[in-house]
Amino acid sequence: MPTQYTPADVEGRLYERWTSAGLFAADPARDPDAPAYTIVIPPPNVTGSLHMGHALDHSIQDTLVRRRRMQGYEALWLPGMDHAGIATQNVVERELKKDGLTRHDLGREAFQEQVWKWKAESGGRILGQMKRLGDSVDWSRERFTMDEGLSRAVLTIFKRLYDDGLIYRAERIINWCPRCLTALSDIEVEHADREGELVSIRYGSGDDTLVVATTRAETMLGDTAVAVHPEDERYKHLVGTEIELPLTGRTIPVVADEHVDPEFGTGAVKVTPAHDPNDFEIGQRHGLPSLVVLDEHAKVCAPGDFHGLDRYEARAAVVEALRAQGRIVKEVRPYEHSVGHCQRCQTVVEPRVSLQWFVKVAPLAKAAGDAVRDGRVQIQPPELSARYFAWVDNMHDWCISRQLWWGHRIPVWYGPEGEERCFGPDEEIPEGWTQDGDVLDTWFSSALWPFSTLGWPDDTPDLRRFYPTSVLVTGYDILFFWVARMMMFGLYAMDGVEPFKVIALHGMVRDQHGKKMSKSFGNVVDPLDWIDRYGADATRFTLLRGANPGGDVPVAEEWAQGSRNFVTKLWNATRFALMNGAHATGPLPEELSTTDAWILSRLQTVVTDVDRYIEGFDFAKACEAVYHFAWDEVCDWYLELSKVPLAEGGAAAEGTRRVLGEVFDRLLRLLHPIAPFVTEELWTALTGGETVVRAPWPVADPALADPAAEGVVASLQRLVTEVRRFRSDQGLKSGQRVSAALELDGSPLAAYEEQIRSLLRLTVPEGAFTATASLPVEGVVVKLDTVGAIDVAAERARLTKDLAAARKEVAQTSGKLANADFVAKAPEAVINKNRARLEAATADITRLEAQLAALPNG
RNA sequence: GGGGCUGUGGCGCAGUUGGUAGCGCGGCGAGCUUACACCUCGUAGGUCGUCGGUUCGAGUCCGGCCAGCCCCACCA
């Protein structure tokens, strides 16, 4: 075995072996007694490629699934992709544009074919990248939201919602993207503050004028009223009258509406029902007409001088024209306000009245909220529940129609007599009926993901065995987009059965300064680059190690190197064990040495801790626990201590070989869900087993807990550390052997004289000491021949400092114990702890004084 | 405008029901000791944003303030 582990040499080979052996395939009929464990992957966009966010998300899911699989669950991790309506259509349209074509040149059917062709050729790159990460998904169950089966699910639930009156078509004001030329739901709009200009305009003529303010002057062309507060004395006389609307030759009514804030601006508001959500509501309340003055490209479509101008050109032109008429009052002033942008292309969204399809969310959202409220679905970490409730309890109706060609077409047809009818997937469409041209929001089909992927609406064995799913793992950023909607549709479609038991939310991957990764900052890290250079295991470990519950995950090159080093360390440690004949077969030795008993005892604790941490979604702690056990305890102490019995041979060596094998067998299994590749490579080498993928998950054996052995080794560690410190302070070469006498009589450490000499590079004295340093530690005395004269002054200074600290400790602790209030009110455990502290400090004083006294005069 | 979060050694983070602070990286010093220099050994750095309160005792509970971040939102 080489001294360094080269991930690239093994990862591909192992993944291939796992999949061809079908190790990740779930089988609903395999063992009816085994509990099921299901995770459906948050389907990445078919246009997407693996980024750090996926890598984190998948590392978590893989860890959960691999552990359950080892525990004997029938574990299914179902992979798939989302058709990503707008995103994918944009990609393909861009391709067409290179040939000077638009989708309209092709027509709907040909365009769709083009998208499928694109998908076959260059979509789904991410699936191959998931293999690099080691994702143990069941590839035989891969799904796509546009699959035939999933499409049937979409049509089925649409019809059910339609028939239940939960889907309706209406003329409403919606968010319109003038570039994508489609409606958007509220959450597909991102708000950002933008510098704009607030223009104050005088409406009316003669004595009957008032001033309104707007940041979108061009919308005045579509004004159909001015609104004032009913109690506003300034305008009371105008309410109910008509007022002149400049530039248009129209007059509009002045209406009184509670919504107007008399304190803000002039207290008078222009009302454009067709292009502003507020104004739309005012319009509804007062029966005002909606006058659409901007077309789907956001160009002025109202007749007149401005016709055909883009909204921004029109804005300037309108202001200019008003200025010419002396209508602009005050100065036009800069004004920062929040502007909505299309999530997909960042174009400024234009609110527009149009005929769209909506889901009536109130009853669905209520059920989705209740499922969490009454504990049927648990949100992890629980603190994030508040955000969830805030959302589901205040949800507006969901605009689900998109004016796109890529997606599930709305299954509603219009008849010759103008009637409207929804047809289910298996119904025959009568002659002469035409289908609605819109498609559904991508999130509509993703909302069905937990059950549509399992065969719903059919009653399949998969659906029965694997629904509801066990846990949904995703970033908190997608709680509203996806999770809340899965809850709504899952509960609705599955008659109240929740789509998952636990929603485990993780944070966002960030750079080492906590900054969001983005191309513009230039701080994006490509997980595949890390996998190439450090390996999948190190990449996963880095992410999981930073994954504190609910927190964002900062990553940096150095962290990845540290993880890579850990993997190498594990590699070399196991290599050491193998070179020394470690094996994991047969019973453990009857008689365990104290160090063997100690490491086995520690192992039980770590097994328990790691299991508990993963169970609680605390991956950072799970990583830390294995990391420290493997490195600080197994490598730094146990391997070193084992060298003496291994060299000794005989029964001592044989016992150690068995224990070494036991420790690495369990450690590798414990680490496998987190770092699947290196553990597979090492575990199969160590045990000769087929694969660790389906090896049993380690369970702690309480009989192996040995506090006494842990105590002895702790003493040994303190002794060794103290002597090392002395050697280091005195400038003794660490490799240099030093003659020493150990007076260990009566100490439990007596049995470890050999190991102590080995760890400290001590030899047995052959003659008289030349210069001696005496170190009383842990009740034993170590006499070192220091070869040359030791630095007495430095040692004295150090001991004096320690002595002062010990005396301070004694003073503080004894003072505390003398405090009547403390003794009366503090719990006994705390008091005992302080007594122990006092005792230890007192012993330290005795020891240090003796050491000082033993120092040669110099 | 509403809601939430964070502020602990140089950097990034842990700190369960309150009991005198831990980890990784980095720093400094020493060293190729028969697994590993992607290593080993030793070591220096915090009084926990700030003010006040509760308590025998607070990083850990309560209140004010300062600083930063995020989400939601139809104030022209």
Coordinates of C-alpha atoms (C1' of nucleotides) in Angstrom, one line a residue, chain A residues 4 213 261 264 269 278 335 512 545 548 554 564-565 568-569 572-573 575-576 579 621 628 631 635-636 640 643 724-725 728 733-734 761 812 821-822 825-827 830 837, chain B residues 3-5 11-15 19-20 22-26 29-31 33-44 55-57 69-76:
Chain A
Q4 CA -0.7 8.3 0.4
A213 CA -46.6 61.5 -6.9
D261 CA -52.4 57.3 3.9
F264 CA -47.8 60.3 3.0
V269 CA -52.9 58.8 -5.0
N278 CA -52.8 48.3 -4.8
Y335 CA -36.1 58.3 -4.6
Q512 CA -14.4 31.6 4.5
R545 CA -18.0 19.3 9.4
N548 CA -24.1 23.1 12.3
P554 CA -18.4 28.4 5.4
R564 CA -7.8 15.5 3.0
N565 CA -5.1 15.2 5.7
T568 CA -4.7 10.4 4.6
K569 CA -4.2 10.0 8.3
N572 CA -1.9 5.5 7.1
A573 CA -3.2 4.4 10.5
R575 CA -2.0 0.7 6.9
F576 CA -0.1 0.5 10.1
M579 CA 1.2 -4.1 8.4
K621 CA -20.6 17.2 15.9
H628 CA -10.9 13.5 17.4
W631 CA -6.7 11.2 15.3
C635 CA -3.4 7.5 16.2
D636 CA -1.7 9.7 18.7
E640 CA 2.0 4.4 19.8
K643 CA 4.0 -0.7 19.3
R724 CA 7.7 15.8 27.1
R725 CA 7.1 19.4 28.1
S728 CA 11.0 20.4 25.1
K733 CA 16.1 16.7 21.0
S734 CA 12.8 14.9 20.7
R761 CA 12.5 8.0 24.1
Q812 CA -10.3 31.0 45.1
D821 CA -24.6 30.9 50.5
F822 CA -22.7 28.8 48.0
K825 CA -27.6 26.7 47.6
A826 CA -25.3 25.1 45.1
P827 CA -26.0 21.5 44.0
V830 CA -20.9 21.4 41.9
R837 CA -10.5 21.1 42.3
Chain B
rG3 C1' -40.5 39.2 11.6
rG4 C1' -36.1 36.5 12.5
rC5 C1' -30.8 35.8 13.3
rC11 C1' -9.9 33.9 10.8
rG12 C1' -14.2 30.3 10.8
rC13 C1' -17.1 28.2 14.5
rA14 C1' -18.8 24.8 19.3
rG15 C1' -20.5 25.9 24.0
rG19 C1' -21.2 26.6 38.0
rU20 C1' -14.6 30.4 36.5
rG22 C1' -13.4 24.5 23.7
rC23 C1' -12.3 23.0 18.3
rG24 C1' -10.3 23.6 13.3
rC25 C1' -7.1 26.7 10.5
rG26 C1' -3.3 30.2 11.4
rG29 C1' 9.5 26.8 19.0
rA30 C1' 11.6 21.9 18.3
rG31 C1' 12.1 17.5 15.4
rU33 C1' 11.0 8.8 16.7
rU34 C1' 10.7 1.4 12.6
rA35 C1' 2.0 4.2 9.7
rC36 C1' 1.9 9.1 8.1
rA37 C1' 6.0 16.1 6.8
rC38 C1' -1.0 15.6 3.8
rC39 C1' 3.6 14.1 10.0
rU40 C1' 5.1 14.3 15.3
rC41 C1' 6.1 16.9 20.0
rG42 C1' 5.8 21.4 22.8
rU43 C1' 3.7 26.4 23.2
rA44 C1' 1.4 31.4 23.1
rU55 C1' -28.6 34.9 41.2
rC56 C1' -24.3 32.3 46.1
rG57 C1' -22.7 32.1 40.9
rC69 C1' -26.9 39.9 8.3
rC70 C1' -31.4 37.6 6.5
rC71 C1' -36.6 36.9 5.3
rC72 C1' -41.3 38.8 4.5
rA73 C1' -44.2 43.2 2.8
rC74 C1' -49.3 46.3 -2.2
rC75 C1' -47.3 52.7 1.0
rA76 C1' -48.0 56.0 -4.2

